[in-house]
Structure formats: structure tokens, C-alpha cells
């Protein structure tokens, strides 16, 4: 069959450009010496209406680095502001651009965004580039999150640029094509608030609502209900992180999506041994973004969102403040409910009936005290609560007996318990030591470990696949620290 043109299958629209021009700057292409497609997500491509074989690798590579504009694309760098580690800054896509929104065969709309594609109007003197290593790391973790059932931006492709870029050492440069429900962040609303013009805020709110919560436009309080919808998505997302053991690492307001997806994979990591104070980012000295802090930080970020839109939330300021407070209350209540329900299921309980909280809290206390591996502990309990692989410890043993007794009293039989637990306790997560091994091999041009890991991570809840390599805990002395070599 003859090759079709490189522009077949692109169905891009540019609705972001209906916003006032303060929200973006048109982007000119950066030329790269030798773009080569290294990772292409065929399944995702298919759902977006793309076919890898419809065009040549080099056509893809040119479009997925931003060197050639695909049909219908009007590339823009997005403007936003943000609190970074609590400090407010004017930011924006300093090393990224939005190609446009791909409308899928099913009629859904997804942003296609290139990360690492060269300097923009918002680069603030930085190079606008990204390392191959950090882009592949994002590909692995974002796709693993999706397979785990946690809302996340996804990775369509990683393309190396043929350029060497300087970080703590020289790296190969690469561009990641990120797929997201949108790139509207809390920081986008902070940027709108800075314009000190209610029309700008109204325009952004109407746009956000039309993209994510279109039915709210017909209600009499669209903004207050939208705020609540954002808080609801965020509460469910953070509850999912807390129950799977994920540390985002940089929950700045510019890294919080109002679509409720996990976005911006930087110094993130999954917990190995359970420690509620775990931090993986080398620059987070105060533990602002530690594991246990995440729900509080999410709430803090949502308060910044409410603050930004306060001038238009209600004509009556006291009613605007009441709506903001109601949203924060809704976040706290929803987070607690969803987290408890998730954790209950991780232990085989039916959350409504069984009052499982004491067993959850006591188990976490034992895990903290005994430095148990988070994923491995739940996995072992899901397989066999009498396994030799569990710690020999009187306290833990008493907990296990009372937990099994509580399940029995609640009428949960063994088959039901195992079915519930195995549906939510993953056998395979992107363990830090495994990801590092894969990235090392990949930098030596060996993609086989990457392909094998991606395959293993695509079925995290498959208890029949018993390849022990992907379940193995790291050496107890292993400590993962993520640097900013991004
Ligand atoms: P992040 O911590 O990845 O969310 O990035 C924070 C801000 O720094 C964003 O505005 C990024 O676009 C920008 N940024 C990060 N790395 C670079 C880079 N190499 N060149 C230009 N801007 C960057
Ligand atoms: Mg960011």
C-alpha cells in the first residue's frame, strides 16, 4: 500500500486560541539536527485516530519534535503563573508547545503538547530542552499510572533530537509528546487573575467549563459548581495517589490540572518502604511535598484557585467566600471518603458496612515502624495472608489475626477478600530501581529492558504473570533521590 502523506490522521483544532491573547504566544519551530522516533505508543495512537504505519518514521519524528507543523496545527506556548514551593512566579511553557487539540474518532478532544521542543517566549533564559532520560522516565510512569487506573496525562511518543544538552552532565536531548484532557492548570487561573480584568477571568472560566464540565453552563451558578467539580476530581486523584503510594514531588500550582489528571512527571516516585514523610526530590529540603502532605497541599492549591476567581465567583463577596469555603470542605470530605473506601478495598473490606478504619490505621503504623515495602505488603496479603514473606513481628502478627477475624465477622469469605484485594493492589509498579536500570540500558541504546518493563507495567493487576523481576523489592539500603536533571 502506498505511504500516505505525513499529515493524514491529524485532526487538530485550536480552540485555546479563542482565549484572549494574554494566554499564549505563537511558537516558531526549533530546528534539531537529527530527530529519531524512539518510543511510539501504538495503542494510544490508535485511540487518537493515528496509524504509525500510515507515514514514515522521519515524518513522525519531524512532527513530534515541532520541526514540521502537522496539518491544522497552530503551535502556541501557553502562559501561566504559579506558586513554586510556595513562591509566586510568572511562568509559562518554557520548554513546551501546544500543537493543537486532536479530535478523536470517538469525538473526544485531547491536547497534543510537545515537551522539550525548544525555547519559547516564557523560557526565562533556560534552554527550552529536555533530556532523553527524563522524557522516557515520564513515558514509563505516566503510562504505568494510566494502567493502574489513575487519571494521568499520557505519552504518545518520545523522539530524540540528535542534540547534546548540558545538565549535571551531558545528555541526549529528546521531545515528549504529551496527551492531556487539557493543559489548564491552577496557575492558568492565577495568570488570569494577574490581568486584573474580569473579562479575562470570565473568558477563561467559560472556556474551562465548556471543555470539562459543559453541562454546568446551563445552571444558575456555573462558577461555584465548577469549582466544586474541580475539587471533586482533585480529591479522587489525590486519594488514588495516597492509596497506591505515589509521591508527585512538585505539587506547584502550575502542576495541578483542573481536569484532575496527574501532570508533570518530574521528581516523582512510588514508595518503596513505607514512610509517610517520604520525599524524593533532591531540592525539597523541608518536605513540603512529602507523601503525607499531598492532600493538604492539594487543598492549599485549590484555595489559590478559589482566590484567583473570587472577583467573579459572586457579586456579593461574602457569598463568593462561602462558595470557596464550601469547595474546600467538599474536597476534604470527598478525599477522606474516597481514601477510606480505597484503603478498605485494599484490605478486602466492604467500605460501607465494615468500619475498616482501625485496621487501615494500625497496618500503616506497623508498616511505618517496620519499614515495610508498601506495594509488596499489600501484594503479599492479597495473595496469601500466611505467607513467609510477611514480617516476623508480634505486633504485625496480632494485627493480621484481628484483621482476618474482622473480615470473618463481617461475612467476607476468602474468595471475596482475594477478589477485592487483587483488583486494587498492584503486583507491578514502576519501581525506582527498575526504572533506573531501564534508563541506563536505554542510554546505551538497549531498548529491550524498556520494552519488557512497559509490557509488565501495562497489566499491573494481573496476578497470573509471575515474572518475579518486576515484583522484586530493592535492596534495603537502596535510597532513590530524583535530581532535577530534566
Ligand atoms: P516544572 O518544574 O517542570 O513544572 O517547570 C517549571 C517551569 O520552568 C515551567 O514554566 C517550565 O516550562 C520551566 N522550565 C523547566 N525546564 C525548562 C528548560 N529547560 N527551559 C526553559 N524552561 C524550563
Ligand atoms: Mg510544570
XYZ file of C-alpha atoms and ligand atoms in Angstrom:
510
model
C 0.000 0.000 0.000
C 1.410 3.436 -0.832
C 2.506 5.575 2.100
C 0.068 8.364 2.837
C 1.183 11.893 3.455
C 2.627 12.809 6.871
C -0.496 14.819 7.545
C -3.021 12.025 7.319
C -4.861 11.371 10.598
C -4.174 14.728 12.187
C -7.477 16.279 13.185
C -6.276 19.290 15.055
C -8.351 22.178 16.303
C -7.067 25.209 18.139
C -9.827 26.283 20.493
C -7.245 27.549 23.007
C -6.691 30.431 20.608
C -10.258 31.633 21.188
C -8.983 32.813 24.593
C -7.614 36.357 24.970
C -4.069 36.617 23.636
C -2.590 37.050 27.143
C -2.951 33.265 27.487
C -0.486 32.215 24.786
C 2.247 33.198 22.362
C 2.581 31.722 18.851
C 5.563 29.412 18.709
C 8.131 29.208 15.929
C 9.792 25.837 15.233
C 13.239 24.993 16.607
C 15.408 23.043 14.202
C 17.042 19.892 15.536
C 19.994 18.088 13.917
C 18.590 14.571 13.688
C 15.167 13.707 15.117
C 14.647 9.963 15.621
C 11.443 8.387 16.910
C 12.362 6.163 19.891
C 9.038 5.325 21.511
C 5.643 5.357 19.907
C 2.546 4.356 21.849
C 0.576 2.382 19.267
C -2.465 1.729 21.452
C -2.829 5.363 22.418
C -2.146 6.447 18.838
C -4.923 4.167 17.665
C -7.443 5.671 20.091
C -6.438 9.141 18.900
C -7.070 8.139 15.294
C -3.399 7.780 14.275
C -1.747 4.880 12.498
C 2.015 4.597 12.894
C 2.354 2.831 9.543
C 0.483 5.477 7.592
C 3.614 7.532 7.274
C 7.371 7.241 7.613
C 9.315 7.334 10.871
C 11.050 10.510 9.773
C 7.711 12.247 9.068
C 6.590 11.371 12.576
C 9.902 12.447 14.083
C 9.753 15.864 12.401
C 6.193 16.495 13.554
C 6.715 15.118 17.051
C 9.639 17.450 17.695
C 7.809 20.516 16.358
C 10.189 20.944 13.400
C 7.354 20.494 10.915
C 3.837 21.625 11.711
C 1.194 18.957 11.241
C -1.883 19.836 9.227
C -4.197 22.116 11.203
C -1.644 22.929 13.874
C -1.116 26.474 15.111
C 1.592 25.883 17.720
C 1.462 28.060 20.810
C 3.327 28.256 24.106
C 0.871 28.637 26.972
C 1.091 31.384 29.570
C 0.527 30.647 33.232
C 1.707 31.665 36.661
C 2.265 29.521 39.706
C 3.317 29.046 43.286
C 6.541 27.050 43.183
C 7.398 25.745 46.643
C 5.108 28.478 47.959
C 6.719 31.339 45.984
C 4.622 33.052 43.344
C 6.141 33.445 39.839
C 5.071 34.324 36.355
C 5.810 31.170 34.328
C 4.501 29.626 31.103
C 5.552 26.853 28.744
C 9.291 27.471 28.874
C 10.138 24.312 27.004
C 6.849 23.162 25.544
C 4.214 23.964 22.987
C 0.656 23.006 22.271
C 0.297 21.632 18.737
C -3.484 21.749 18.990
C -6.335 19.543 20.149
C -6.756 16.230 18.403
C -10.403 15.306 17.948
C -10.542 11.505 18.127
C -12.713 9.176 16.036
C -14.907 8.830 19.157
C -15.352 12.624 19.239
C -13.185 13.273 22.300
C -10.729 16.158 22.437
C -7.133 15.828 23.667
C -4.293 18.339 23.754
C -1.146 17.250 21.938
C 1.697 19.009 23.666
C 5.419 18.781 22.941
C 7.765 18.945 25.926
C 11.424 19.781 25.289
C 10.786 21.270 21.844
C 12.929 24.391 22.218
C 12.882 27.880 23.713
C 9.679 29.905 23.879
C 8.621 33.370 24.957
C 8.496 32.001 28.536
C 11.904 30.276 28.769
C 13.404 32.850 31.186
C 16.923 32.213 29.905
C 16.760 28.408 30.142
C 17.397 26.238 27.106
C 13.856 25.008 26.403
C 15.102 21.421 26.048
C 14.614 18.118 27.818
C 16.822 15.069 28.380
C 16.080 11.704 26.785
C 16.331 10.139 30.218
C 13.705 12.342 31.860
C 11.349 12.094 28.891
C 11.480 8.287 28.896
C 11.003 8.322 32.661
C 7.822 10.359 32.155
C 6.697 7.919 29.444
C 7.156 4.945 31.795
C 5.473 6.480 34.828
C 2.599 8.207 33.027
C 1.688 5.031 31.136
C 2.007 2.976 34.333
C -0.339 5.399 36.122
C -2.869 5.031 33.328
C -2.674 1.230 33.512
C -3.132 1.423 37.295
C -6.400 3.264 36.669
C -5.179 6.637 37.962
C -6.104 9.695 35.867
C -2.959 10.878 34.134
C -1.662 12.679 31.103
C -0.267 10.122 28.681
C 2.710 9.751 26.397
C 2.229 9.344 22.671
C 5.894 9.418 21.731
C 9.461 10.192 22.694
C 11.746 11.454 19.919
C 15.444 12.139 20.349
C 16.672 15.325 18.711
C 20.276 14.468 17.831
C 21.422 17.243 20.139
C 23.554 17.005 23.287
C 22.283 19.130 26.148
C 24.009 20.145 29.352
C 22.600 19.278 32.768
C 24.662 17.850 35.681
C 26.395 16.075 32.760
C 25.878 15.956 29.006
C 22.648 14.274 27.934
C 20.969 13.303 24.732
C 18.072 15.707 24.044
C 14.524 14.483 23.405
C 10.958 15.685 22.977
C 7.964 14.006 24.575
C 4.508 14.251 23.045
C 2.075 14.548 25.926
C -1.623 13.847 25.576
C -3.901 15.563 28.083
C -7.576 16.385 28.544
C -6.300 19.961 28.690
C -3.369 21.984 29.962
C -5.485 24.308 32.095
C -3.807 24.482 35.471
C -4.491 26.264 38.718
C -1.651 28.521 37.546
C -3.581 29.442 34.380
C -6.266 30.991 36.607
C -3.618 32.744 38.695
C -2.274 34.191 35.462
C -5.800 35.348 34.532
C -6.228 36.985 37.949
C -2.993 38.942 37.442
C -4.543 40.676 34.417
C -6.910 42.459 36.800
C -9.683 42.350 34.213
C -12.900 40.466 34.989
C -13.491 39.877 31.266
C -10.300 37.809 31.088
C -11.370 35.695 34.067
C -14.849 35.181 32.633
C -13.380 34.127 29.282
C -11.082 31.552 30.899
C -13.805 30.185 33.163
C -16.242 29.819 30.284
C -13.577 28.056 28.247
C -12.655 25.684 31.077
C -16.297 24.856 31.739
C -17.012 24.267 28.066
C -14.108 21.809 27.894
C -14.548 19.873 31.098
C -17.993 20.445 32.565
C -20.187 21.715 29.711
C -23.486 20.859 31.395
C -22.752 23.373 34.180
C -23.161 26.322 31.848
C -26.924 25.849 31.965
C -27.068 26.071 35.773
C -27.615 29.287 37.715
C -24.218 29.095 39.494
C -21.812 27.673 36.918
C -18.624 29.022 38.543
C -19.306 27.746 42.067
C -20.369 24.351 40.726
C -17.316 24.199 38.502
C -15.055 24.935 41.457
C -16.685 22.071 43.302
C -16.244 19.777 40.275
C -12.522 20.633 40.134
C -12.189 19.918 43.868
C -14.056 16.651 43.447
C -11.709 15.425 40.704
C -8.690 16.529 42.688
C -9.904 14.756 45.859
C -10.343 11.491 43.954
C -6.964 11.876 42.282
C -5.046 12.522 45.497
C -6.922 9.695 47.244
C -5.741 7.421 44.432
C -2.123 8.611 44.871
C -2.284 8.051 48.617
C -3.652 4.548 48.286
C -1.252 3.427 45.550
C 1.770 5.052 47.273
C 2.649 7.718 44.707
C 4.620 10.860 45.524
C 4.249 13.583 42.887
C 7.193 15.587 44.155
C 6.397 19.064 42.742
C 2.807 19.944 43.509
C 3.270 23.559 42.499
C 0.044 25.279 41.440
C 1.239 25.237 37.826
C 1.497 21.446 38.043
C -2.118 20.885 39.100
C -4.512 20.242 36.240
C -8.109 21.361 36.585
C -9.052 18.270 34.542
C -7.962 16.141 37.527
C -5.139 14.322 35.739
C -1.705 13.677 37.203
C 0.509 16.055 35.237
C 4.174 16.988 35.026
C 6.271 13.996 35.966
C 9.447 15.373 37.460
C 10.965 14.124 40.706
C 8.023 11.789 41.320
C 8.307 8.223 42.606
C 6.417 5.314 44.105
C 7.095 4.493 47.733
C 9.360 1.552 48.371
C 9.490 1.113 52.143
C 6.546 2.885 53.714
C 7.420 6.253 55.177
C 4.737 8.884 55.420
C 7.437 11.586 55.368
C 8.963 10.268 52.120
C 10.369 12.904 49.739
C 12.195 12.007 46.518
C 13.020 15.428 45.126
C 16.603 16.486 45.823
C 15.504 20.113 46.299
C 12.519 19.564 48.610
C 14.526 20.087 51.808
C 11.556 20.990 54.018
C 9.364 18.119 52.877
C 6.698 20.481 51.531
C 5.678 17.811 49.025
C 6.233 14.742 51.223
C 3.854 11.795 50.816
C 1.639 12.634 53.801
C 1.468 16.326 52.820
C -0.161 15.750 49.440
C -3.827 16.126 50.483
C -3.038 19.333 52.402
C -1.059 20.787 49.510
C -3.855 19.944 47.077
C -6.245 21.821 49.334
C -3.803 24.745 49.579
C -3.579 24.844 45.777
C -7.372 24.764 45.468
C -7.543 27.718 47.851
C -5.251 29.578 45.430
C -7.643 28.672 42.587
C -10.649 29.997 44.520
C -8.714 33.135 45.415
C -7.896 33.725 41.747
C -11.507 33.564 40.601
C -13.010 35.218 43.692
C -13.715 38.551 41.921
C -16.151 36.836 39.539
C -17.371 33.975 41.720
C -20.281 36.001 43.076
C -21.234 39.710 43.049
C -21.637 39.511 46.805
C -18.179 38.992 48.307
C -19.416 37.115 51.356
C -21.257 34.688 49.059
C -18.107 34.273 46.968
C -16.133 33.438 50.115
C -18.827 31.000 51.237
C -18.641 29.224 47.848
C -14.845 28.991 48.159
C -15.127 27.553 51.662
C -17.811 25.078 50.540
C -15.438 23.874 47.824
C -12.608 23.302 50.320
C -14.994 21.452 52.653
C -16.132 19.319 49.738
C -12.513 18.497 48.920
C -11.731 17.415 52.485
C -14.879 15.310 52.817
C -14.521 13.658 49.408
C -10.822 12.952 49.882
C -11.447 11.258 53.237
C -14.349 9.188 51.927
C -12.568 8.040 48.784
C -9.284 7.332 50.546
C -11.049 5.245 53.213
C -13.004 3.387 50.580
C -9.823 2.693 48.554
C -7.928 1.520 51.618
C -10.867 -0.619 52.764
C -10.840 -2.406 49.440
C -7.072 -2.887 49.675
C -7.797 -4.921 52.812
C -10.778 -6.804 51.396
C -13.465 -4.914 53.328
C -16.725 -3.584 52.022
C -16.173 0.040 52.986
C -19.823 0.874 53.704
C -20.561 -1.900 56.129
C -17.386 -2.937 57.867
C -15.909 0.159 59.563
C -12.400 -0.772 58.423
C -10.583 2.378 59.570
C -8.928 0.904 62.686
C -7.353 -1.901 60.621
C -6.122 0.526 57.985
C -4.554 2.874 60.509
C -2.931 0.127 62.546
C -1.483 -1.541 59.468
C 0.051 1.750 58.295
C 1.557 2.282 61.748
C 3.153 -1.204 61.630
C 4.416 -0.551 58.100
C 5.994 2.704 59.192
C 7.565 1.125 62.289
C 8.873 -1.951 60.471
C 9.869 -0.027 57.308
C 7.823 -2.422 55.184
C 7.635 -2.117 51.437
C 4.238 -0.567 50.680
C 3.293 -2.360 47.439
C 4.857 -5.659 48.453
C 2.995 -5.799 51.771
C -0.432 -5.359 50.174
C 0.505 -7.741 47.348
C 1.563 -10.462 49.776
C -1.565 -10.021 51.899
C -3.650 -10.219 48.705
C -2.038 -13.496 47.704
C -1.617 -15.293 50.967
C -2.035 -13.665 54.384
C 0.013 -16.509 55.913
C 2.954 -16.050 53.560
C 6.532 -16.469 54.826
C 7.231 -13.203 53.045
C 5.493 -11.177 55.747
C 7.467 -9.805 58.698
C 8.040 -11.859 61.819
C 6.813 -9.428 64.440
C 4.339 -9.865 67.287
C 2.534 -6.587 66.664
C 2.132 -7.290 62.965
C 1.039 -10.830 63.670
C -1.653 -9.679 66.112
C -2.863 -7.150 63.561
C -3.072 -9.825 60.864
C -5.081 -12.172 63.080
C -7.518 -9.462 64.150
C -7.882 -8.255 60.532
C -8.746 -11.763 59.307
C -11.153 -12.184 62.228
C -12.839 -8.851 61.422
C -13.331 -9.976 57.823
C -14.795 -13.250 59.016
C -17.184 -11.440 61.375
C -18.214 -9.174 58.505
C -19.041 -12.300 56.485
C -16.305 -11.723 53.867
C -15.184 -15.136 52.670
C -11.720 -15.860 51.350
C -12.701 -15.780 47.665
C -14.412 -12.386 48.040
C -11.493 -10.980 50.000
C -8.946 -12.091 47.423
C -11.037 -10.870 44.514
C -11.469 -7.424 46.087
C -7.831 -7.109 47.087
C -6.289 -8.329 43.852
C -8.369 -5.836 41.882
C -6.703 -2.876 43.621
C -3.323 -3.997 44.972
C -0.903 -3.936 42.055
C 1.631 -6.708 41.511
C 3.805 -4.397 39.447
C 4.557 -0.683 39.759
C 7.389 1.327 38.178
C 9.835 0.649 40.983
C 12.567 3.236 41.128
C 15.485 0.812 40.890
C 13.885 -0.928 37.881
C 13.192 2.337 36.099
C 16.786 3.457 36.687
C 18.128 0.171 35.253
C 15.943 0.579 32.174
C 17.071 4.175 31.659
C 20.738 3.167 31.991
C 20.283 0.455 29.338
C 18.375 2.809 27.078
C 21.185 5.351 27.211
C 23.436 2.537 25.952
C 20.951 2.073 23.068
C 19.496 -1.135 24.529
C 15.695 -0.756 24.366
C 14.862 -4.369 25.266
C 14.596 -3.736 29.060
C 12.351 -0.727 28.370
C 10.022 -2.762 26.145
C 9.849 -5.564 28.724
C 9.127 -3.165 31.589
C 6.415 -1.332 29.633
C 4.782 -4.676 28.894
C 4.911 -5.731 32.549
C 3.507 -2.398 33.735
C 0.633 -2.480 31.274
C -1.077 -5.205 33.364
C -0.421 -4.200 36.957
C -3.230 -6.259 38.462
C -2.507 -9.483 36.590
C -1.698 -11.992 39.357
C -1.070 -14.806 36.864
C 2.017 -13.214 35.385
C 4.604 -14.257 37.926
C 7.775 -12.748 36.436
C 9.473 -12.055 39.761
C 11.871 -9.456 38.306
C 9.175 -6.813 38.298
C 7.943 -7.526 41.800
C 11.337 -7.587 43.464
C 11.903 -5.097 46.252
C 15.094 -3.078 46.130
C 17.982 -3.794 48.429
C 17.021 -2.369 51.888
C 19.903 0.100 51.675
C 18.664 1.496 48.339
C 17.549 5.141 48.541
C 16.161 6.798 45.450
C 16.704 10.535 45.009
C 15.458 12.319 41.937
C 17.599 15.202 40.753
C 16.371 17.999 38.555
C 18.361 16.760 35.521
C 15.225 17.189 33.465
P 8.309 22.273 36.081
O 9.000 22.260 37.391
O 8.737 21.218 35.105
O 6.834 22.352 36.216
O 8.765 23.638 35.369
C 8.544 24.892 35.946
C 8.713 25.994 34.924
O 10.046 26.003 34.419
C 7.812 25.857 33.707
O 7.428 27.140 33.322
C 8.707 25.216 32.690
O 8.298 25.481 31.367
C 10.036 25.867 33.002
N 11.191 25.077 32.569
C 11.614 23.897 33.083
N 12.709 23.446 32.431
C 12.997 24.375 31.480
C 14.004 24.491 30.473
N 14.960 23.582 30.308
N 13.960 25.584 29.674
C 13.009 26.535 29.822
N 12.043 26.477 30.746
C 12.023 25.413 31.574
Mg 5.224 22.294 35.213
